Amino acid sequence: MAVGKNKRLTKGGKKGAKKKIVDPFSKKDWYDVKAPAMFNIRNIGKTLVTRTQGTRIASDGLKGRVFEVSLADLQNDEVAFRKFKLVTEDVQGKNCLTNFHGMDLTRDKMCSMVKKWQHFAKKEAAVSIFFRGFCVVSFSSSWCSATIGEQQDGAAGCLRGTALYSFTSDCEEELSLQVGDIVTNLESVDGEWFLGDLRGKRALVPKNYLQVLD
């Protein structure tokens, strides 16, 4: 009987033997992402890229990458509804130098803006018989010497209102309200907003959240 070679032994093991597990991060490097000098916080994070191998250069894989960062993180601020897009334009050492690539608003902010407009449209259609379509207004001569016509135009200092609902402002230009707050020195800015004073701050407040007092 002829003796032949055992193919399984020559290949070095049984069929289906486990392959050596290679760590996928062993061939990659971390690079720091640097924001432009106009921002207070420049070090905004890290990004991963495959190391330079032969003609494949790591920096080429980094250029053109776009990062989306909240303005609150860039400026160490609390106003977080603005998002900046930064694109990598150059690589120096382990640093990715970025430049401005665009700006966007968060979904929550855009939804709140749409809701405000929808709320305004519904109020205008439903209760248009009331003053400016938002509130029931009564005037008294004890508040100021202006005529009723002048008061309806929103003369500053002649009107005050009480908050019907709670309202959380999205930015510094708006007042935050709690139910029952009294906003003084109301001045009509447009069909949707008053300018008024509350707790030492003068800013915008939505008309449909106030009931104007006599």
XYZ file of N, CA and C in Angstrom:
642
model
N 0.854 -1.199 0.000
C 0.000 0.000 0.000
C 0.885 1.243 0.000
N 0.614 2.158 -0.896
C 1.419 3.378 -0.973
C 1.044 4.332 0.141
N 2.068 4.952 0.672
C 1.849 5.918 1.753
C 1.907 7.326 1.164
N 0.828 8.091 1.316
C 0.780 9.462 0.795
C 0.893 10.504 1.903
N 0.958 11.755 1.506
C 1.069 12.843 2.482
C -0.292 13.169 3.090
N -0.283 13.493 4.349
C -1.503 13.955 5.031
C -1.596 15.470 4.830
N -2.510 15.890 3.968
C -2.600 17.313 3.619
C -2.939 18.184 4.815
N -3.738 17.630 5.736
C -4.122 18.427 6.909
C -2.918 18.717 7.793
N -2.004 17.724 7.921
C -0.821 17.923 8.754
C 0.142 18.916 8.125
N 0.267 18.874 6.816
C 1.188 19.799 6.148
C 0.700 21.235 6.198
N -0.626 21.434 6.318
C -1.167 22.795 6.400
C -1.094 23.349 7.811
N -0.723 22.497 8.761
C -0.474 23.002 10.103
C -1.648 22.971 11.039
N -2.578 22.072 10.888
C -3.656 21.983 11.864
C -4.930 21.468 11.274
N -5.937 21.359 12.133
C -7.232 20.865 11.701
C -7.983 21.923 10.909
N -8.911 21.428 10.128
C -9.759 22.329 9.359
C -10.671 23.105 10.312
N -10.795 24.384 10.102
C -11.648 25.197 10.964
C -10.946 25.724 12.197
N -9.633 25.629 12.257
C -8.894 26.148 13.403
C -9.058 27.657 13.495
N -9.064 28.174 14.723
C -9.285 29.603 14.944
C -8.130 30.437 14.399
N -8.488 31.544 13.762
C -7.477 32.462 13.258
C -7.031 33.400 14.367
N -5.842 33.918 14.234
C -5.307 34.850 15.212
C -6.064 36.166 15.141
N -6.559 36.613 16.288
C -7.330 37.855 16.340
C -6.375 39.043 16.352
N -6.577 39.954 15.432
C -5.735 41.147 15.330
C -6.522 42.349 15.831
N -5.911 43.109 16.730
C -6.554 44.313 17.256
C -6.671 45.344 16.131
N -7.895 45.767 15.776
C -8.047 46.727 14.656
C -7.439 48.093 14.953
N -7.232 48.409 16.239
C -6.671 49.717 16.596
C -5.143 49.721 16.602
N -4.534 48.541 16.403
C -3.070 48.483 16.451
C -2.422 49.207 15.267
N -3.184 49.396 14.191
C -2.651 50.068 13.004
C -3.223 51.472 12.824
N -3.784 52.017 13.898
C -4.398 53.348 13.807
C -3.784 54.296 14.821
N -3.898 55.574 14.543
C -3.374 56.624 15.422
C -4.469 57.630 15.739
N -4.349 58.233 16.925
C -5.272 59.290 17.349
C -4.666 60.655 17.031
N -5.504 61.544 16.525
C -5.085 62.923 16.226
C -6.004 63.893 16.971
N -5.421 64.963 17.511
C -6.205 66.006 18.187
C -6.843 66.931 17.155
N -8.108 67.293 17.407
C -8.834 68.208 16.513
C -8.802 69.605 17.126
N -8.267 70.565 16.397
C -8.119 71.933 16.887
C -9.105 72.860 16.174
N -9.856 73.633 16.967
C -10.785 74.623 16.417
C -10.016 75.882 16.012
N -10.598 76.738 15.158
C -9.936 77.999 14.789
C -9.684 78.885 16.009
N -8.750 79.818 15.865
C -8.329 80.659 16.987
C -9.417 81.609 17.461
N -10.492 81.801 16.684
C -11.555 82.728 17.080
C -12.372 82.213 18.268
N -12.295 80.913 18.565
C -13.071 80.323 19.648
C -12.245 80.242 20.929
N -12.944 80.258 22.077
C -12.266 80.199 23.374
C -11.664 78.824 23.638
N -12.390 77.772 23.286
C -11.914 76.402 23.493
C -11.429 75.857 22.153
N -10.132 75.553 22.073
C -9.571 75.118 20.791
C -9.473 73.598 20.679
N -9.206 72.912 21.786
C -9.070 71.457 21.741
C -10.449 70.833 21.889
N -11.049 70.380 20.786
C -12.452 69.953 20.820
C -12.626 68.439 20.774
N -11.551 67.678 20.643
C -11.700 66.229 20.636
C -10.591 65.538 19.865
N -10.794 64.236 19.599
C -9.808 63.436 18.878
C -10.487 62.695 17.735
N -9.696 62.324 16.741
C -10.203 61.536 15.614
C -9.202 60.431 15.289
N -9.690 59.354 14.703
C -8.888 58.157 14.452
C -8.618 58.005 12.955
N -7.387 57.573 12.619
C -7.031 57.367 11.211
C -5.992 56.249 11.116
N -5.988 55.524 10.000
C -5.001 54.462 9.777
C -3.613 55.067 9.587
N -2.616 54.439 10.196
C -1.250 54.950 10.116
C -0.731 54.974 8.676
N 0.295 55.784 8.486
C 0.940 55.863 7.177
C 1.605 54.532 6.836
N 1.237 53.967 5.697
C 1.816 52.699 5.240
C 2.102 52.793 3.744
N 3.373 52.766 3.398
C 3.751 52.853 1.988
C 3.323 54.181 1.390
N 2.547 54.099 0.323
C 2.080 55.320 -0.340
C 0.796 55.868 0.278
N 0.264 55.149 1.243
C -0.970 55.582 1.900
C -0.617 56.470 3.090
N -0.814 57.776 2.948
C -0.419 58.754 3.963
C -1.612 59.084 4.853
N -1.370 59.081 6.166
C -2.450 59.300 7.132
C -3.078 60.679 6.986
N -2.256 61.701 6.745
C -2.780 63.068 6.669
C -3.759 63.250 5.517
N -3.573 62.464 4.441
C -4.503 62.559 3.309
C -5.895 62.075 3.693
N -5.960 61.119 4.620
C -7.253 60.627 5.076
C -7.936 61.553 6.057
N -7.172 62.486 6.613
C -7.741 63.431 7.583
C -8.251 64.704 6.919
N -7.582 65.143 5.876
C -7.985 66.390 5.217
C -9.367 66.243 4.589
N -10.207 67.210 4.872
C -11.568 67.171 4.345
C -12.586 66.613 5.321
N -12.143 66.056 6.445
C -13.091 65.556 7.440
C -13.844 66.727 8.067
N -15.146 66.538 8.252
C -15.991 67.593 8.819
C -16.453 67.162 10.207
N -16.295 68.055 11.178
C -16.713 67.805 12.559
C -17.811 68.800 12.924
N -18.824 68.328 13.633
C -19.934 69.182 14.069
C -19.828 69.378 15.576
N -19.712 70.633 16.007
C -19.478 70.950 17.412
C -20.472 72.011 17.865
N -20.974 71.850 19.081
C -21.886 72.844 19.652
C -21.122 74.119 19.993
N -21.749 75.262 19.745
C -21.120 76.545 20.077
C -20.884 76.663 21.576
N -21.720 75.999 22.382
C -21.536 76.025 23.835
C -20.202 75.394 24.228
N -19.801 74.328 23.543
C -18.515 73.685 23.829
C -17.346 74.526 23.335
N -17.548 75.266 22.261
C -16.468 76.088 21.715
C -16.241 77.355 22.524
N -17.307 77.898 23.105
C -17.215 79.163 23.823
C -17.380 79.001 25.329
N -17.533 77.762 25.805
C -17.766 77.488 27.226
C -18.980 78.266 27.720
N -20.084 78.127 26.985
C -21.301 78.888 27.243
C -22.453 77.917 27.432
N -23.637 78.460 27.836
C -24.808 77.621 28.059
C -25.752 77.604 26.859
N -25.595 78.539 25.943
C -26.466 78.593 24.761
C -25.978 77.538 23.769
N -26.739 76.441 23.662
C -26.237 75.269 22.944
C -27.017 74.936 21.676
N -27.892 75.842 21.194
C -28.704 75.463 20.039
C -28.019 75.738 18.698
N -26.853 76.378 18.714
C -26.113 76.596 17.465
C -25.028 75.527 17.314
N -24.945 74.941 16.126
C -23.938 73.916 15.845
C -23.035 74.400 14.706
N -21.729 74.369 14.951
C -20.761 74.795 13.945
C -20.136 73.571 13.276
N -19.969 73.656 11.959
C -19.281 72.614 11.209
C -17.864 73.092 10.910
N -16.884 72.268 11.275
C -15.476 72.597 11.072
C -14.847 71.535 10.177
N -14.103 71.964 9.168
C -13.486 71.043 8.218
C -11.964 71.068 8.396
N -11.334 69.891 8.335
C -9.879 69.786 8.462
C -9.217 70.264 7.171
N -8.364 71.279 7.302
C -7.667 71.821 6.129
C -6.178 71.500 6.128
N -5.618 71.234 7.315
C -4.181 70.953 7.381
C -3.908 70.048 8.580
N -2.805 69.300 8.508
C -2.377 68.417 9.596
C -0.943 68.772 9.949
N -0.714 69.129 11.213
C 0.621 69.459 11.694
C 0.940 68.554 12.877
N 1.870 67.616 12.666
C 2.183 66.656 13.719
C 0.980 65.776 13.998
N 0.495 65.824 15.240
C -0.691 65.062 15.644
C -1.916 65.959 15.778
N -1.877 67.140 15.182
C -2.978 68.097 15.286
C -3.670 68.291 13.937
N -5.003 68.226 13.958
C -5.810 68.529 12.770
C -6.302 69.971 12.886
N -5.850 70.837 12.012
C -6.236 72.242 12.039
C -7.484 72.430 11.182
N -8.522 72.997 11.783
C -9.815 73.109 11.099
C -10.152 74.552 10.767
N -11.158 74.710 9.924
C -11.663 76.029 9.551
C -13.186 75.964 9.495
N -13.828 77.144 9.547
C -15.294 77.207 9.527
C -15.841 76.613 8.225
N -16.880 75.771 8.369
C -17.448 75.089 7.201
C -18.971 75.248 7.112
N -19.574 75.871 8.137
C -21.028 76.054 8.114
C -21.601 76.087 9.521
N -22.881 76.479 9.606
C -23.565 76.533 10.901
C -24.985 76.016 10.739
N -25.496 75.386 11.797
C -26.847 74.841 11.774
C -27.462 75.034 13.152
N -28.776 74.834 13.247
C -29.480 74.896 14.523
C -29.913 73.498 14.926
N -30.010 73.274 16.237
C -30.459 71.973 16.712
C -31.925 71.757 16.347
N -32.331 70.499 16.322
C -33.710 70.166 15.965
C -34.690 70.768 16.978
N -34.321 70.758 18.269
C -35.203 71.317 19.298
C -35.478 72.796 19.049
N -34.432 73.541 18.676
C -34.594 74.969 18.425
C -35.485 75.208 17.212
N -35.265 74.454 16.135
C -36.073 74.641 14.931
C -37.532 74.277 15.187
N -37.758 73.215 15.980
C -39.137 72.821 16.307
C -39.822 73.892 17.139
N -39.079 74.493 18.087
C -39.675 75.538 18.922
C -40.043 76.763 18.090
N -39.223 77.092 17.087
C -39.533 78.229 16.218
C -40.785 77.950 15.393
N -40.910 76.720 14.895
C -42.095 76.352 14.117
C -43.336 76.365 14.995
N -43.200 75.846 16.231
C -44.343 75.801 17.143
C -44.826 77.204 17.494
N -43.891 78.136 17.680
C -44.276 79.519 17.987
C -45.099 80.108 16.845
N -44.675 79.862 15.615
C -45.404 80.404 14.471
C -46.769 79.751 14.344
N -46.855 78.424 14.552
C -48.138 77.732 14.484
C -49.081 78.239 15.568
N -48.531 78.447 16.768
C -49.344 78.933 17.882
C -49.907 80.314 17.561
N -49.066 81.155 16.961
C -49.500 82.495 16.570
C -50.630 82.416 15.544
N -50.495 81.541 14.545
C -51.503 81.433 13.488
C -52.828 80.931 14.042
N -52.788 79.962 14.950
C -54.014 79.417 15.523
C -54.733 80.460 16.368
N -53.974 81.201 17.166
C -54.578 82.228 18.017
C -55.206 83.330 17.174
N -54.523 83.708 16.103
C -55.028 84.770 15.242
C -56.360 84.361 14.616
N -56.495 83.078 14.261
C -57.719 82.602 13.626
C -58.833 82.368 14.640
N -58.457 81.887 15.842
C -59.470 81.464 16.810
C -60.037 82.633 17.606
N -59.195 83.586 18.007
C -59.664 84.661 18.880
C -59.277 86.017 18.315
N -59.522 86.194 17.053
C -59.125 87.442 16.408
C -59.952 88.629 16.885
N -61.036 88.390 17.632
C -61.840 89.503 18.123
C -61.153 90.197 19.285
N -60.123 89.574 19.879
C -59.436 90.174 21.000
C -58.279 91.041 20.513
N -57.719 91.800 21.434
C -56.620 92.715 21.142
C -55.432 91.955 20.557
N -55.048 92.315 19.330
C -53.925 91.714 18.625
C -54.067 90.199 18.488
N -55.236 89.672 18.763
C -55.479 88.256 18.546
C -54.900 87.347 19.606
N -54.438 87.921 20.737
C -53.796 87.062 21.719
C -54.370 87.202 23.128
N -54.733 88.396 23.552
C -55.097 88.583 24.942
C -56.350 89.423 25.075
N -56.959 89.290 26.254
C -58.071 90.164 26.599
C -57.480 91.366 27.314
N -57.755 92.572 26.832
C -57.119 93.771 27.359
C -58.167 94.705 27.934
N -57.864 95.248 29.084
C -58.685 96.320 29.641
C -57.752 97.429 30.079
N -58.187 98.683 29.914
C -57.332 99.830 30.190
C -57.958 100.696 31.277
N -57.091 101.367 32.001
C -57.548 102.284 33.035
C -56.747 103.570 32.944
N -57.423 104.693 33.152
C -56.733 105.980 33.069
C -55.742 106.159 34.205
N -55.857 105.337 35.265
C -54.934 105.457 36.385
C -53.527 105.000 36.023
N -53.411 104.212 34.948
C -52.100 103.720 34.575
C -51.283 104.755 33.826
N -51.871 105.481 32.913
C -51.141 106.524 32.200
C -52.149 107.464 31.567
N -51.660 108.597 31.146
C -52.532 109.627 30.609
C -52.750 109.472 29.110
N -52.171 108.439 28.506
C -52.323 108.261 27.066
C -53.747 107.851 26.739
N -54.143 108.102 25.528
C -55.476 107.708 25.098
C -55.521 106.211 24.864
N -56.726 105.663 24.735
C -56.873 104.232 24.503
C -56.212 103.835 23.199
N -56.330 104.660 22.174
C -55.695 104.360 20.899
C -54.192 104.256 21.027
N -53.576 105.151 21.835
C -52.142 105.103 22.036
C -51.742 103.865 22.820
N -52.580 103.470 23.800
C -52.274 102.286 24.583
C -52.307 101.037 23.719
N -53.232 100.979 22.788
C -53.325 99.805 21.943
C -52.129 99.686 21.008
N -51.451 100.785 20.756
C -50.237 100.737 19.954
C -49.047 100.251 20.760
N -49.255 100.004 22.079
C -48.187 99.445 22.893
C -47.222 100.476 23.401
N -47.704 101.608 23.926
C -46.810 102.626 24.451
C -46.042 102.070 25.632
N -44.712 102.273 25.655
C -43.862 101.719 26.693
C -44.225 102.309 28.049
N -44.258 101.470 29.099
C -44.515 101.923 30.451
C -45.974 101.973 30.812
N -46.896 101.831 29.881
C -48.322 101.945 30.157
C -48.982 100.597 30.377
N -48.336 99.526 30.006
C -48.962 98.214 30.092
C -48.158 97.279 30.973
N -48.876 96.388 31.622
C -48.236 95.293 32.333
C -49.102 94.052 32.140
N -48.515 92.893 32.294
C -49.263 91.661 32.056
C -48.844 90.569 33.008
N -49.743 89.620 33.215
C -49.455 88.467 34.060
C -49.283 87.226 33.188
N -48.354 86.379 33.556
C -48.051 85.183 32.771
C -49.143 84.133 32.964
N -49.727 83.693 31.854
C -50.749 82.646 31.900
C -50.126 81.252 31.906
N -48.947 81.116 31.315
C -48.275 79.823 31.216
C -46.787 80.014 31.516
N -46.130 78.918 31.836
C -44.677 78.941 31.998
C -44.020 78.931 30.619
N -42.891 79.616 30.529
C -42.177 79.713 29.249
C -40.680 79.724 29.532
N -39.940 78.824 28.880
C -38.488 78.758 29.025
C -37.838 79.358 27.788
N -37.026 80.376 27.999
C -36.410 81.066 26.864
C -35.321 80.202 26.240
N -35.114 80.412 24.932
C -34.078 79.697 24.197
C -32.796 80.505 24.081
N -32.845 81.791 24.386
C -31.666 82.632 24.232
C -31.774 83.816 25.186
N -30.720 84.633 25.214
C -30.652 85.770 26.129
C -31.643 86.869 25.774
N -32.138 86.884 24.532
C -33.038 87.950 24.096
C -34.482 87.720 24.545
N -34.762 86.597 25.237
C -36.122 86.276 25.656
C -36.192 86.128 27.169
N -37.370 86.410 27.741
C -37.607 86.238 29.169
C -38.155 84.843 29.444
N -37.738 84.251 30.556
C -38.343 83.010 31.037
C -39.462 83.368 32.004
N -40.603 82.688 31.869
C -41.786 83.023 32.664
C -42.203 81.863 33.545
N -42.768 82.205 34.701
C -43.494 81.270 35.548
C -44.930 81.773 35.653
N -45.867 80.850 35.834
C -47.277 81.238 35.924
C -47.459 82.248 37.056
N -48.091 83.372 36.745
C -48.338 84.408 37.740
C -47.329 85.534 37.755
N -46.217 85.406 37.021
C -45.230 86.491 36.955
C -45.866 87.752 36.366
N -45.490 88.907 36.918
C -45.978 90.195 36.420
C -44.871 90.842 35.594
N -45.134 91.033 34.313
C -44.181 91.687 33.411
C -44.623 93.132 33.226
N -43.739 94.072 33.490
C -44.080 95.498 33.456
C -43.468 96.177 32.229
N -43.923 97.428 32.015
C -43.417 98.266 30.917
C -43.489 97.545 29.567
N -44.635 96.950 29.292
C -44.801 96.212 28.040
C -44.825 97.156 26.843
N -44.101 96.764 25.823
C -44.052 97.531 24.578
C -44.175 96.559 23.407
N -45.146 96.801 22.534
C -45.371 95.906 21.404
C -44.244 96.044 20.385
N -43.623 94.909 20.048
C -42.551 94.897 19.057
C -43.103 94.541 17.680
N -43.938 93.500 17.640
C -44.610 93.106 16.406
C -45.877 92.355 16.787
N -46.457 91.644 15.843
C -47.701 90.941 16.121
C -47.563 89.765 17.053
N -46.331 89.369 17.373
C -46.120 88.154 18.154
C -45.438 88.388 19.487
N -44.677 89.479 19.628
C -43.824 89.667 20.800
C -44.063 91.011 21.481
N -43.938 90.989 22.832
C -43.825 92.182 23.657
C -42.370 92.336 24.079
N -41.984 93.570 24.403
C -40.734 93.855 25.090
C -41.111 94.300 26.489
N -40.602 93.619 27.526
C -41.022 93.934 28.885
C -39.927 93.696 29.906
N -40.220 94.109 31.166
C -39.266 93.995 32.270
C -39.737 92.940 33.261
N -38.801 92.091 33.700
C -39.085 91.075 34.709
C -37.793 90.731 35.439
N -37.844 90.856 36.772
C -36.697 90.537 37.622
C -35.420 91.259 37.177
N -35.568 92.540 36.873
C -34.420 93.362 36.521
C -33.880 93.159 35.120
N -34.590 92.432 34.290
C -34.138 92.175 32.920
C -35.210 92.620 31.939
N -34.812 93.286 30.873
C -35.738 93.714 29.829
C -35.442 92.907 28.568
N -36.436 92.147 28.121
C -36.243 91.285 26.960
C -37.601 90.963 26.346
N -37.590 90.103 25.336
C -38.805 89.749 24.608
C -39.610 88.691 25.349
N -40.931 88.765 25.194
C -41.834 87.774 25.778
C -42.989 87.558 24.798
N -43.406 86.304 24.537
C -44.486 86.051 23.575
C -45.824 86.572 24.083
N -46.570 87.245 23.229
C -47.839 87.857 23.624
C -48.875 86.827 24.054
N -48.850 85.652 23.424
C -49.875 84.665 23.743
C -49.659 84.004 25.096
N -48.575 84.357 25.803
C -48.341 83.832 27.136
C -48.758 84.827 28.223
N -49.208 86.015 27.831
C -49.538 87.068 28.791
C -51.003 87.458 28.706
N -51.532 87.873 29.862
C -52.818 88.571 29.896
C -52.536 89.985 30.384
N -52.826 90.957 29.556
C -52.537 92.350 29.892
C -53.508 92.824 30.960
N -52.965 93.484 32.000
C -53.761 93.947 33.137
C -54.084 95.422 33.004
N -55.116 95.849 33.764
C -55.416 97.282 33.791
C -54.625 97.952 34.899
